[in-house]
Amino acid sequence: MAEAGVVVGEAKTPSDFLKSIRGKPVIVKLNSGVDYRGILACLDGYMNIAMEQTEEYVNGQLKNKYGDAFIRGNNVLYISTVRQQ
């Protein structure tokens, strides 16, 4: 039985998720607590991330804007999609 808001279908792997969000807006949270928000351009097997239209947030406050950004994978805590409203 499906719960409200949950789509029951085939299982997805983390790799499938990462492939599906390429080119879409994401939030990348680092181990340091800093967030980067922008468009996911690409990533590799080490979780190295290239982003476009990147904004840096520290404690929820916008600190800087970058055109392109590269984030080394060992600094990444998680990657999340941006909720569409």
mmCIF file with all atom_site columns, C-alpha atoms in Angstrom, residues 1-71:
data_model
loop_
_atom_site.group_PDB
_atom_site.id
_atom_site.type_symbol
_atom_site.label_atom_id
_atom_site.label_alt_id
_atom_site.label_comp_id
_atom_site.label_asym_id
_atom_site.label_entity_id
_atom_site.label_seq_id
_atom_site.pdbx_PDB_ins_code
_atom_site.Cartn_x
_atom_site.Cartn_y
_atom_site.Cartn_z
_atom_site.occupancy
_atom_site.B_iso_or_equiv
_atom_site.pdbx_formal_charge
_atom_site.auth_seq_id
_atom_site.auth_comp_id
_atom_site.auth_asym_id
_atom_site.auth_atom_id
_atom_site.pdbx_PDB_model_num
ATOM 1  C CA . MET A 1 1  ? 0.000  0.000  0.000   1.00 0.00 ? 1  MET A CA 1
ATOM 2  C CA . ALA A 1 2  ? 1.360  3.437  -0.967  1.00 0.00 ? 2  ALA A CA 1
ATOM 3  C CA . GLU A 1 3  ? 1.503  6.242  1.572   1.00 0.00 ? 3  GLU A CA 1
ATOM 4  C CA . ALA A 1 4  ? 0.608  9.826  0.658   1.00 0.00 ? 4  ALA A CA 1
ATOM 5  C CA . GLY A 1 5  ? 3.365  11.416 -1.402  1.00 0.00 ? 5  GLY A CA 1
ATOM 6  C CA . VAL A 1 6  ? 5.322  8.179  -1.836  1.00 0.00 ? 6  VAL A CA 1
ATOM 7  C CA . VAL A 1 7  ? 5.616  6.689  -5.291  1.00 0.00 ? 7  VAL A CA 1
ATOM 8  C CA . VAL A 1 8  ? 5.879  2.922  -5.321  1.00 0.00 ? 8  VAL A CA 1
ATOM 9  C CA . GLY A 1 9  ? 7.934  1.655  -8.240  1.00 0.00 ? 9  GLY A CA 1
ATOM 10 C CA . GLU A 1 10 ? 11.249 0.169  -9.080  1.00 0.00 ? 10 GLU A CA 1
ATOM 11 C CA . ALA A 1 11 ? 14.070 0.678  -6.616  1.00 0.00 ? 11 ALA A CA 1
ATOM 12 C CA . LYS A 1 12 ? 16.706 3.263  -7.478  1.00 0.00 ? 12 LYS A CA 1
ATOM 13 C CA . THR A 1 13 ? 20.344 3.133  -6.551  1.00 0.00 ? 13 THR A CA 1
ATOM 14 C CA . PRO A 1 14 ? 22.335 6.175  -5.422  1.00 0.00 ? 14 PRO A CA 1
ATOM 15 C CA . SER A 1 15 ? 24.047 6.080  -8.813  1.00 0.00 ? 15 SER A CA 1
ATOM 16 C CA . ASP A 1 16 ? 20.662 6.309  -10.565 1.00 0.00 ? 16 ASP A CA 1
ATOM 17 C CA . PHE A 1 17 ? 19.735 9.276  -8.390  1.00 0.00 ? 17 PHE A CA 1
ATOM 18 C CA . LEU A 1 18 ? 22.982 11.108 -9.173  1.00 0.00 ? 18 LEU A CA 1
ATOM 19 C CA . LYS A 1 19 ? 22.553 10.508 -12.903 1.00 0.00 ? 19 LYS A CA 1
ATOM 20 C CA . SER A 1 20 ? 18.982 11.798 -12.772 1.00 0.00 ? 20 SER A CA 1
ATOM 21 C CA . ILE A 1 21 ? 19.884 15.122 -11.102 1.00 0.00 ? 21 ILE A CA 1
ATOM 22 C CA . ARG A 1 22 ? 22.683 16.114 -13.479 1.00 0.00 ? 22 ARG A CA 1
ATOM 23 C CA . GLY A 1 23 ? 21.813 19.506 -14.983 1.00 0.00 ? 23 GLY A CA 1
ATOM 24 C CA . LYS A 1 24 ? 19.330 20.291 -12.197 1.00 0.00 ? 24 LYS A CA 1
ATOM 25 C CA . PRO A 1 25 ? 19.489 22.628 -9.179  1.00 0.00 ? 25 PRO A CA 1
ATOM 26 C CA . VAL A 1 26 ? 21.103 21.005 -6.133  1.00 0.00 ? 26 VAL A CA 1
ATOM 27 C CA . ILE A 1 27 ? 22.352 21.810 -2.646  1.00 0.00 ? 27 ILE A CA 1
ATOM 28 C CA . VAL A 1 28 ? 25.761 20.402 -1.713  1.00 0.00 ? 28 VAL A CA 1
ATOM 29 C CA . LYS A 1 29 ? 26.479 20.401 2.028   1.00 0.00 ? 29 LYS A CA 1
ATOM 30 C CA . LEU A 1 30 ? 30.113 20.165 3.082   1.00 0.00 ? 30 LEU A CA 1
ATOM 31 C CA . ASN A 1 31 ? 31.532 18.594 6.241   1.00 0.00 ? 31 ASN A CA 1
ATOM 32 C CA . SER A 1 32 ? 32.335 22.138 7.423   1.00 0.00 ? 32 SER A CA 1
ATOM 33 C CA . GLY A 1 33 ? 28.627 23.076 7.358   1.00 0.00 ? 33 GLY A CA 1
ATOM 34 C CA . VAL A 1 34 ? 28.897 25.351 4.307   1.00 0.00 ? 34 VAL A CA 1
ATOM 35 C CA . ASP A 1 35 ? 26.212 24.912 1.608   1.00 0.00 ? 35 ASP A CA 1
ATOM 36 C CA . TYR A 1 36 ? 26.722 25.397 -2.118  1.00 0.00 ? 36 TYR A CA 1
ATOM 37 C CA . ARG A 1 37 ? 23.633 25.826 -4.276  1.00 0.00 ? 37 ARG A CA 1
ATOM 38 C CA . GLY A 1 38 ? 23.666 25.710 -8.039  1.00 0.00 ? 38 GLY A CA 1
ATOM 39 C CA . ILE A 1 39 ? 23.299 23.559 -11.135 1.00 0.00 ? 39 ILE A CA 1
ATOM 40 C CA . LEU A 1 40 ? 25.032 20.166 -11.013 1.00 0.00 ? 40 LEU A CA 1
ATOM 41 C CA . ALA A 1 41 ? 27.246 20.064 -14.103 1.00 0.00 ? 41 ALA A CA 1
ATOM 42 C CA . CYS A 1 42 ? 28.970 16.725 -13.481 1.00 0.00 ? 42 CYS A CA 1
ATOM 43 C CA . LEU A 1 43 ? 30.493 14.452 -10.878 1.00 0.00 ? 43 LEU A CA 1
ATOM 44 C CA . ASP A 1 44 ? 32.783 11.456 -10.802 1.00 0.00 ? 44 ASP A CA 1
ATOM 45 C CA . GLY A 1 45 ? 33.203 8.258  -8.805  1.00 0.00 ? 45 GLY A CA 1
ATOM 46 C CA . TYR A 1 46 ? 35.083 10.100 -6.066  1.00 0.00 ? 46 TYR A CA 1
ATOM 47 C CA . MET A 1 47 ? 32.135 12.511 -5.630  1.00 0.00 ? 47 MET A CA 1
ATOM 48 C CA . ASN A 1 48 ? 34.174 15.404 -7.049  1.00 0.00 ? 48 ASN A CA 1
ATOM 49 C CA . ILE A 1 49 ? 31.507 17.878 -8.140  1.00 0.00 ? 49 ILE A CA 1
ATOM 50 C CA . ALA A 1 50 ? 31.415 20.565 -10.822 1.00 0.00 ? 50 ALA A CA 1
ATOM 51 C CA . MET A 1 51 ? 28.654 23.154 -10.437 1.00 0.00 ? 51 MET A CA 1
ATOM 52 C CA . GLU A 1 52 ? 27.447 26.163 -12.411 1.00 0.00 ? 52 GLU A CA 1
ATOM 53 C CA . GLN A 1 53 ? 25.703 29.333 -11.175 1.00 0.00 ? 53 GLN A CA 1
ATOM 54 C CA . THR A 1 54 ? 26.978 28.502 -7.699  1.00 0.00 ? 54 THR A CA 1
ATOM 55 C CA . GLU A 1 55 ? 26.102 30.382 -4.521  1.00 0.00 ? 55 GLU A CA 1
ATOM 56 C CA . GLU A 1 56 ? 27.893 29.860 -1.196  1.00 0.00 ? 56 GLU A CA 1
ATOM 57 C CA . TYR A 1 57 ? 25.848 29.950 2.031   1.00 0.00 ? 57 TYR A CA 1
ATOM 58 C CA . VAL A 1 58 ? 27.365 30.056 5.524   1.00 0.00 ? 58 VAL A CA 1
ATOM 59 C CA . ASN A 1 59 ? 24.918 29.687 8.433   1.00 0.00 ? 59 ASN A CA 1
ATOM 60 C CA . GLY A 1 60 ? 22.063 30.223 5.978   1.00 0.00 ? 60 GLY A CA 1
ATOM 61 C CA . GLN A 1 61 ? 23.443 33.567 4.776   1.00 0.00 ? 61 GLN A CA 1
ATOM 62 C CA . LEU A 1 62 ? 24.523 34.133 1.168   1.00 0.00 ? 62 LEU A CA 1
ATOM 63 C CA . LYS A 1 63 ? 28.281 34.852 1.285   1.00 0.00 ? 63 LYS A CA 1
ATOM 64 C CA . ASN A 1 64 ? 29.473 34.633 -2.311  1.00 0.00 ? 64 ASN A CA 1
ATOM 65 C CA . LYS A 1 65 ? 28.419 33.892 -5.890  1.00 0.00 ? 65 LYS A CA 1
ATOM 66 C CA . TYR A 1 66 ? 30.581 31.973 -8.345  1.00 0.00 ? 66 TYR A CA 1
ATOM 67 C CA . GLY A 1 67 ? 30.060 31.227 -12.004 1.00 0.00 ? 67 GLY A CA 1
ATOM 68 C CA . ASP A 1 68 ? 31.574 27.752 -11.874 1.00 0.00 ? 68 ASP A CA 1
ATOM 69 C CA . ALA A 1 69 ? 32.776 25.825 -8.834  1.00 0.00 ? 69 ALA A CA 1
ATOM 70 C CA . PHE A 1 70 ? 34.636 22.573 -8.275  1.00 0.00 ? 70 PHE A CA 1
ATOM 71 C CA . ILE A 1 71 ? 34.211 20.751 -4.968  1.00 0.00 ? 71 ILE A CA 1
#
